mmCIF file of C-alpha atoms in Angstrom:
data_model
loop_
_atom_site.group_PDB
_atom_site.id
_atom_site.type_symbol
_atom_site.label_atom_id
_atom_site.label_comp_id
_atom_site.label_asym_id
_atom_site.label_seq_id
_atom_site.Cartn_x
_atom_site.Cartn_y
_atom_site.Cartn_z
ATOM 1 C CA UNK A 543 -0.206 0.000 0.055
ATOM 2 C CA UNK A 544 0.728 3.401 -0.897
ATOM 3 C CA UNK A 545 1.299 6.176 2.058
ATOM 4 C CA UNK A 546 1.653 9.400 1.691
ATOM 5 C CA UNK A 547 4.779 11.297 3.293
ATOM 6 C CA UNK A 548 6.014 14.850 3.688
ATOM 7 C CA UNK A 549 9.654 15.829 4.650
ATOM 8 C CA UNK A 550 10.546 19.301 6.296
ATOM 9 C CA UNK A 551 13.373 21.019 7.876
ATOM 10 C CA UNK A 552 12.630 22.327 11.227
ATOM 11 C CA UNK A 553 13.935 25.182 13.620
ATOM 12 C CA UNK A 554 14.822 27.112 10.766
ATOM 13 C CA UNK A 555 13.639 29.204 7.699
ATOM 14 C CA UNK A 556 15.383 27.858 5.285
ATOM 15 C CA UNK A 557 15.290 24.235 3.881
ATOM 16 C CA UNK A 558 18.906 22.452 3.917
ATOM 17 C CA UNK A 559 19.253 23.809 7.271
ATOM 18 C CA UNK A 560 17.699 22.604 10.617
ATOM 19 C CA UNK A 561 16.592 19.300 11.331
ATOM 20 C CA UNK A 562 14.921 16.734 8.682
ATOM 21 C CA UNK A 563 11.981 15.386 9.631
ATOM 22 C CA UNK A 564 9.395 12.844 8.251
ATOM 23 C CA UNK A 565 5.930 12.592 8.589
ATOM 24 C CA UNK A 566 3.863 9.797 7.390
ATOM 25 C CA UNK A 567 0.160 10.855 7.025
ATOM 26 C CA UNK A 568 -1.471 7.439 5.765
ATOM 27 C CA UNK A 569 -0.306 5.248 8.814
ATOM 28 C CA UNK A 570 -3.563 3.133 9.021
ATOM 29 C CA UNK A 571 -2.776 -0.332 9.347
ATOM 30 C CA UNK A 572 0.937 -0.213 10.560
ATOM 31 C CA UNK A 573 2.047 -2.015 13.569
ATOM 32 C CA UNK A 574 4.463 -0.597 15.754
ATOM 33 C CA UNK A 575 7.390 -3.181 13.828
ATOM 34 C CA UNK A 576 6.326 -1.838 10.400
ATOM 35 C CA UNK A 577 6.584 2.190 12.230
ATOM 36 C CA UNK A 578 9.875 1.145 13.502
ATOM 37 C CA UNK A 579 11.073 -0.996 10.487
ATOM 38 C CA UNK A 580 9.885 2.558 8.446
ATOM 39 C CA UNK A 581 11.993 5.165 10.874
ATOM 40 C CA UNK A 582 14.960 2.994 10.687
ATOM 41 C CA UNK A 583 14.249 3.315 6.780
ATOM 42 C CA UNK A 584 14.126 6.965 7.050
ATOM 43 C CA UNK A 585 17.212 7.587 9.039
ATOM 44 C CA UNK A 586 16.770 10.942 9.982
ATOM 45 C CA UNK A 587 16.364 11.300 13.998
ATOM 46 C CA UNK A 588 12.663 11.432 14.199
ATOM 47 C CA UNK A 589 10.113 10.111 11.894
ATOM 48 C CA UNK A 590 6.108 11.044 12.678
ATOM 49 C CA UNK A 591 3.002 9.218 11.950
ATOM 50 C CA UNK A 592 -0.196 10.897 11.995
ATOM 51 C CA UNK A 593 -3.289 9.512 13.125
ATOM 52 C CA UNK A 594 -6.351 10.850 14.059
ATOM 53 C CA UNK A 595 -7.101 12.368 17.184
ATOM 54 C CA UNK A 596 -8.593 9.834 20.103
ATOM 55 C CA UNK A 597 -10.544 13.452 21.202
ATOM 56 C CA UNK A 598 -12.690 14.826 18.132
ATOM 57 C CA UNK A 599 -11.250 17.743 19.635
ATOM 58 C CA UNK A 600 -8.118 17.673 18.974
ATOM 59 C CA UNK A 601 -6.146 18.087 15.947
ATOM 60 C CA UNK A 602 -4.546 14.792 15.587
ATOM 61 C CA UNK A 603 -2.139 12.187 17.363
ATOM 62 C CA UNK A 604 1.261 11.574 17.025
ATOM 63 C CA UNK A 605 3.186 8.796 17.473
ATOM 64 C CA UNK A 606 7.408 9.398 16.590
ATOM 65 C CA UNK A 607 10.171 7.061 16.400
ATOM 66 C CA UNK A 608 13.392 7.107 16.386
ATOM 67 C CA UNK A 609 15.580 5.230 13.809
ATOM 68 C CA UNK A 610 16.120 2.799 17.092
ATOM 69 C CA UNK A 611 12.835 3.232 18.856
ATOM 70 C CA UNK A 612 9.728 5.250 19.832
ATOM 71 C CA UNK A 613 9.725 8.261 22.027
ATOM 72 C CA UNK A 614 6.514 9.655 24.437
ATOM 73 C CA UNK A 615 8.145 13.653 23.180
ATOM 74 C CA UNK A 616 10.184 15.019 21.106
ATOM 75 C CA UNK A 617 10.780 19.156 20.311
ATOM 76 C CA UNK A 618 11.203 19.560 16.751
ATOM 77 C CA UNK A 619 8.520 16.725 15.091
ATOM 78 C CA UNK A 620 5.758 18.418 17.235
ATOM 79 C CA UNK A 621 7.228 21.776 15.473
ATOM 80 C CA UNK A 622 7.278 20.449 12.417
ATOM 81 C CA UNK A 623 3.871 18.290 12.570
ATOM 82 C CA UNK A 624 2.030 21.314 13.477
ATOM 83 C CA UNK A 625 3.208 23.469 10.616
ATOM 84 C CA UNK A 626 2.306 20.442 8.299
ATOM 85 C CA UNK A 627 -0.881 20.220 9.370
ATOM 86 C CA UNK A 628 -1.632 23.682 9.064
ATOM 87 C CA UNK A 629 0.116 24.084 5.886
ATOM 88 C CA UNK A 630 -2.744 20.998 5.049
ATOM 89 C CA UNK A 631 -5.503 22.341 6.921
ATOM 90 C CA UNK A 632 -4.992 25.586 4.468
ATOM 91 C CA UNK A 633 -5.364 29.605 5.104
ATOM 92 C CA UNK A 634 -2.914 32.104 6.336
ATOM 93 C CA UNK A 635 -4.131 32.889 9.629
ATOM 94 C CA UNK A 636 -2.499 31.913 13.037
ATOM 95 C CA UNK A 637 -4.596 29.318 14.516
ATOM 96 C CA UNK A 638 -3.890 27.518 17.769
ATOM 97 C CA UNK A 639 -5.178 23.082 17.907
ATOM 98 C CA UNK A 640 -3.911 20.420 20.162
ATOM 99 C CA UNK A 641 -2.242 17.047 19.313
ATOM 100 C CA UNK A 642 -1.681 14.205 21.142
ATOM 101 C CA UNK A 643 1.274 12.271 21.679
ATOM 102 C CA UNK A 644 2.499 10.090 24.199
ATOM 103 C CA UNK A 645 3.420 12.577 26.804
ATOM 104 C CA UNK A 646 -0.426 13.944 26.722
ATOM 105 C CA UNK A 647 -1.871 16.556 25.348
ATOM 106 C CA UNK A 648 0.537 19.766 23.511
ATOM 107 C CA UNK A 649 -1.466 22.498 22.771
ATOM 108 C CA UNK A 650 0.557 24.373 19.739
ATOM 109 C CA UNK A 651 0.789 27.848 18.426
ATOM 110 C CA UNK A 652 0.942 28.082 14.463
ATOM 111 C CA UNK A 653 0.877 30.687 11.802
ATOM 112 C CA UNK A 654 2.093 29.749 8.242
ATOM 113 C CA UNK A 655 4.188 32.006 6.113
ATOM 114 C CA UNK A 656 3.848 31.514 2.668
ATOM 115 C CA UNK A 657 2.997 28.073 0.798
ATOM 116 C CA UNK A 658 5.250 26.014 2.661
ATOM 117 C CA UNK A 659 6.687 26.638 5.545
ATOM 118 C CA UNK A 660 5.550 28.426 9.094
ATOM 119 C CA UNK A 661 6.223 28.961 12.089
ATOM 120 C CA UNK A 662 5.121 27.093 15.724
ATOM 121 C CA UNK A 663 5.172 27.292 19.647
ATOM 122 C CA UNK A 664 4.345 25.069 22.168
ATOM 123 C CA UNK A 665 3.703 24.790 25.668
ATOM 124 C CA UNK A 666 5.999 21.834 26.999
ATOM 125 C CA UNK A 667 3.085 19.533 28.189
ATOM 126 C CA UNK A 668 4.957 18.422 31.518
ATOM 127 C CA UNK A 669 7.200 21.245 33.560
ATOM 128 C CA UNK A 670 11.207 19.108 33.343
ATOM 129 C CA UNK A 671 12.387 17.499 36.720
ATOM 130 C CA UNK A 672 15.571 16.538 37.738
ATOM 131 C CA UNK A 673 16.299 13.558 37.526
ATOM 132 C CA UNK A 674 19.291 12.161 39.542
ATOM 133 C CA UNK A 675 23.102 12.500 39.843
ATOM 134 C CA UNK A 676 24.714 12.074 36.450
ATOM 135 C CA UNK A 677 28.086 10.448 36.397
ATOM 136 C CA UNK A 678 31.800 12.510 37.154
ATOM 137 C CA UNK A 679 33.208 14.832 35.169
ATOM 138 C CA UNK A 680 35.768 12.144 34.501
ATOM 139 C CA UNK A 681 33.612 9.952 32.761
ATOM 140 C CA UNK A 682 32.068 12.846 31.155
ATOM 141 C CA UNK A 683 34.704 13.885 30.046
ATOM 142 C CA UNK A 684 36.115 9.954 28.337
ATOM 143 C CA UNK A 685 32.616 9.242 26.749
ATOM 144 C CA UNK A 686 32.972 12.843 25.124
ATOM 145 C CA UNK A 687 37.057 12.514 23.972
ATOM 146 C CA UNK A 688 37.180 15.831 26.517
ATOM 147 C CA UNK A 689 39.506 16.701 29.557
ATOM 148 C CA UNK A 690 38.061 17.502 33.251
ATOM 149 C CA UNK A 691 38.995 20.873 33.052
ATOM 150 C CA UNK A 692 36.853 21.643 29.802
ATOM 151 C CA UNK A 693 33.660 20.294 31.731
ATOM 152 C CA UNK A 694 32.069 23.400 34.232
ATOM 153 C CA UNK A 695 30.940 26.313 32.987
ATOM 154 C CA UNK A 696 30.758 29.433 35.861
ATOM 155 C CA UNK A 697 29.015 27.603 38.655
ATOM 156 C CA UNK A 698 26.975 25.396 36.422
ATOM 157 C CA UNK A 699 27.322 21.721 36.553
ATOM 158 C CA UNK A 700 26.476 18.796 34.380
ATOM 159 C CA UNK A 701 22.895 17.549 35.537
ATOM 160 C CA UNK A 702 20.657 15.382 34.300
ATOM 161 C CA UNK A 703 16.383 16.923 33.777
ATOM 162 C CA UNK A 704 13.831 15.563 32.177
ATOM 163 C CA UNK A 705 10.554 17.222 30.584
ATOM 164 C CA UNK A 706 9.138 13.909 28.566
ATOM 165 C CA UNK A 707 12.849 12.240 27.748
ATOM 166 C CA UNK A 708 15.746 12.080 29.477
ATOM 167 C CA UNK A 709 19.274 13.669 28.890
ATOM 168 C CA UNK A 710 22.751 14.473 30.872
ATOM 169 C CA UNK A 711 23.342 18.275 30.393
ATOM 170 C CA UNK A 712 27.111 19.017 30.126
ATOM 171 C CA UNK A 713 28.513 22.729 30.508
ATOM 172 C CA UNK A 714 31.926 22.880 28.410
ATOM 173 C CA UNK A 715 33.963 26.286 28.773
ATOM 174 C CA UNK A 716 33.744 27.148 25.258
ATOM 175 C CA UNK A 717 33.286 26.588 21.449
ATOM 176 C CA UNK A 718 36.575 25.062 21.332
ATOM 177 C CA UNK A 719 35.190 22.419 23.878
ATOM 178 C CA UNK A 720 32.377 21.927 22.210
ATOM 179 C CA UNK A 721 33.493 21.155 19.223
ATOM 180 C CA UNK A 722 35.921 18.475 20.348
ATOM 181 C CA UNK A 723 33.374 16.297 21.849
ATOM 182 C CA UNK A 724 32.690 13.221 20.234
ATOM 183 C CA UNK A 725 31.284 10.207 20.719
ATOM 184 C CA UNK A 726 33.646 7.512 22.492
ATOM 185 C CA UNK A 727 31.021 4.424 22.129
ATOM 186 C CA UNK A 728 33.711 1.961 24.758
ATOM 187 C CA UNK A 729 32.725 4.528 27.081
ATOM 188 C CA UNK A 730 29.666 5.956 26.533
ATOM 189 C CA UNK A 731 27.329 3.988 28.717
ATOM 190 C CA UNK A 732 29.633 4.149 31.570
ATOM 191 C CA UNK A 733 28.814 7.769 31.183
ATOM 192 C CA UNK A 734 25.578 8.236 30.332
ATOM 193 C CA UNK A 735 23.672 4.649 29.811
ATOM 194 C CA UNK A 736 21.812 5.060 33.366
ATOM 195 C CA UNK A 737 18.489 5.051 31.167
ATOM 196 C CA UNK A 738 17.368 4.300 27.871
ATOM 197 C CA UNK A 739 17.767 7.094 26.517
ATOM 198 C CA UNK A 740 22.172 7.897 26.933
ATOM 199 C CA UNK A 741 21.700 11.117 25.836
ATOM 200 C CA UNK A 742 23.985 13.465 26.713
ATOM 201 C CA UNK A 743 23.510 17.371 25.787
ATOM 202 C CA UNK A 744 26.346 19.932 25.919
ATOM 203 C CA UNK A 745 26.205 23.565 26.059
ATOM 204 C CA UNK A 746 28.259 26.475 26.476
ATOM 205 C CA UNK A 747 27.883 30.496 26.280
ATOM 206 C CA UNK A 748 29.675 31.382 23.406
ATOM 207 C CA UNK A 749 28.036 31.046 20.588
ATOM 208 C CA UNK A 750 28.998 31.137 16.502
ATOM 209 C CA UNK A 751 26.529 33.901 15.914
ATOM 210 C CA UNK A 752 25.771 36.958 18.175
ATOM 211 C CA UNK A 753 22.299 37.711 20.162
ATOM 212 C CA UNK A 754 22.229 34.334 21.077
ATOM 213 C CA UNK A 755 22.111 32.458 24.380
ATOM 214 C CA UNK A 756 23.798 28.829 24.439
ATOM 215 C CA UNK A 757 25.869 27.356 21.622
ATOM 216 C CA UNK A 758 24.701 23.554 22.073
ATOM 217 C CA UNK A 759 25.231 19.613 21.022
ATOM 218 C CA UNK A 760 23.253 16.894 21.349
ATOM 219 C CA UNK A 761 24.596 12.688 21.329
ATOM 220 C CA UNK A 762 21.994 9.883 21.388
ATOM 221 C CA UNK A 763 23.770 7.111 20.219
ATOM 222 C CA UNK A 764 21.987 4.506 21.497
ATOM 223 C CA UNK A 765 19.041 5.447 19.798
ATOM 224 C CA UNK A 766 19.954 5.211 16.272
ATOM 225 C CA UNK A 767 21.474 9.321 16.583
ATOM 226 C CA UNK A 768 24.792 9.762 16.261
ATOM 227 C CA UNK A 769 24.273 13.581 16.434
ATOM 228 C CA UNK A 770 21.225 15.682 16.169
ATOM 229 C CA UNK A 771 20.991 18.803 14.822
ATOM 230 C CA UNK A 772 18.057 20.180 16.814
ATOM 231 C CA UNK A 773 16.876 19.206 19.856
ATOM 232 C CA UNK A 774 13.702 20.512 21.191
ATOM 233 C CA UNK A 775 13.324 17.831 24.200
ATOM 234 C CA UNK A 776 16.808 18.462 25.527
ATOM 235 C CA UNK A 777 15.721 22.277 25.435
ATOM 236 C CA UNK A 778 12.957 21.434 27.556
ATOM 237 C CA UNK A 779 15.004 19.522 30.065
ATOM 238 C CA UNK A 780 17.939 22.310 29.941
ATOM 239 C CA UNK A 781 15.113 24.883 30.750
ATOM 240 C CA UNK A 782 14.459 23.583 34.450
ATOM 241 C CA UNK A 783 18.089 23.386 34.190
ATOM 242 C CA UNK A 784 18.512 26.955 33.705
ATOM 243 C CA UNK A 785 15.451 28.067 36.112
ATOM 244 C CA UNK A 786 17.405 26.549 39.016
ATOM 245 C CA UNK A 787 20.937 27.517 38.183
ATOM 246 C CA UNK A 788 20.414 31.090 37.420
ATOM 247 C CA UNK A 789 17.609 32.920 39.104
ATOM 248 C CA UNK A 790 16.003 34.475 36.675
ATOM 249 C CA UNK A 791 13.946 37.487 38.129
ATOM 250 C CA UNK A 792 10.196 36.598 38.039
ATOM 251 C CA UNK A 793 8.727 37.284 34.126
ATOM 252 C CA UNK A 794 9.027 36.051 31.179
ATOM 253 C CA UNK A 795 12.845 35.225 29.315
ATOM 254 C CA UNK A 796 13.082 34.619 25.707
ATOM 255 C CA UNK A 797 16.256 32.345 24.187
ATOM 256 C CA UNK A 798 17.689 31.636 21.559
ATOM 257 C CA UNK A 799 19.751 28.343 21.334
ATOM 258 C CA UNK A 800 21.714 27.463 18.434
ATOM 259 C CA UNK A 801 22.432 23.794 17.626
ATOM 260 C CA UNK A 802 23.672 21.951 14.699
ATOM 261 C CA UNK A 803 26.545 24.226 13.222
ATOM 262 C CA UNK A 804 29.014 21.827 13.460
ATOM 263 C CA UNK A 805 26.686 19.398 11.477
ATOM 264 C CA UNK A 806 26.018 22.443 8.763
ATOM 265 C CA UNK A 807 22.275 22.351 9.660
ATOM 266 C CA UNK A 808 22.352 25.516 11.730
ATOM 267 C CA UNK A 809 19.184 25.356 13.817
ATOM 268 C CA UNK A 810 17.824 28.167 15.667
ATOM 269 C CA UNK A 811 15.345 27.044 18.903
ATOM 270 C CA UNK A 812 13.486 29.531 21.082
ATOM 271 C CA UNK A 813 12.846 29.031 23.784
ATOM 272 C CA UNK A 814 10.449 30.810 26.760
ATOM 273 C CA UNK A 815 10.688 30.751 30.250
ATOM 274 C CA UNK A 816 8.114 31.750 32.459
ATOM 275 C CA UNK A 817 9.482 32.580 35.821
ATOM 276 C CA UNK A 818 6.851 33.163 39.028
ATOM 277 C CA UNK A 819 8.318 33.288 42.908
ATOM 278 C CA UNK A 820 11.511 32.529 41.654
ATOM 279 C CA UNK A 821 10.403 28.928 40.351
ATOM 280 C CA UNK A 822 9.351 28.188 36.605
ATOM 281 C CA UNK A 823 5.910 27.958 36.201
ATOM 282 C CA UNK A 824 5.788 27.268 32.786
ATOM 283 C CA UNK A 825 7.837 26.781 29.485
ATOM 284 C CA UNK A 826 7.411 27.115 25.843
ATOM 285 C CA UNK A 827 9.546 25.467 22.945
ATOM 286 C CA UNK A 828 9.274 27.410 19.006
ATOM 287 C CA UNK A 829 10.693 27.886 15.509
ATOM 288 C CA UNK A 830 10.286 27.773 11.624
ATOM 289 C CA UNK A 831 9.745 24.909 9.559
ATOM 290 C CA UNK A 832 9.725 24.417 5.690
ATOM 291 C CA UNK A 833 8.187 21.630 3.369
ATOM 292 C CA UNK A 834 11.211 20.036 1.720
ATOM 293 C CA UNK A 835 10.160 17.133 -0.151
ATOM 294 C CA UNK A 836 6.902 15.391 -0.841
ATOM 295 C CA UNK A 837 6.092 10.971 -1.496
ATOM 296 C CA UNK A 838 5.115 7.910 -0.761
ATOM 297 C CA UNK A 839 6.290 4.481 0.976
ATOM 298 C CA UNK A 840 4.941 1.374 0.023
ATOM 299 C CA UNK A 841 4.169 -0.556 3.295
#
């Protein structure tokens, strides 16, 4: 059976930048094994399958797969699929709808842009939480191919946080340290294999382009992702860490996070924090997306 699919580049307004996403629009009859096989065939960070919503008031139900496993929540699939569905629905006006993910309902605000692009912002369905202690700096450094002196930024130290997908957040001192990071397979599980995601999110304040708050990289070899050009779920986890570490004043704080530059896939993730009484009370992730390809899959 031929099934329609579309690819988009996400967290960018330009084709051939950002994070590529495949969206399968006609998945009826596919079981989990078949969807996983299609995701492996696409071999992108994530592939989305769009089903009718369980609640008719919502726009759609999404199932999200990496090449290795299914995820309850991911950022660039949410942004990209929201933009795509608004494009399919037609019209140029901004609109709001709810997508059903494994983590729960996710409210999205979408603004079409031109004939095949747009921007989407979604509220985090779950506030980020500290999920336990990370490995020591020597173990983390060995897994990333950097030294202990490279790890740490101001008073920030490595930590583990999750807003639906867990990450070890690793501050490094500068762009040079971030650029030298690479996966050491023999040491990886000792540093990051405390959960099935086994992912590392590296960040520094020095940025490749002016005006951005942080430069980041993300590695998740256990999920079949050697490196990700843009990771919304990691930025979501990062929101909790930043709110705890940075002592933002009450109010709204908008940050732009850059990622993917080492891969020649520059990506910009918009993270907004809402702080009240010194605590994170709400956060959102946003960015652009543009349609790249359309076709059919025989499955």
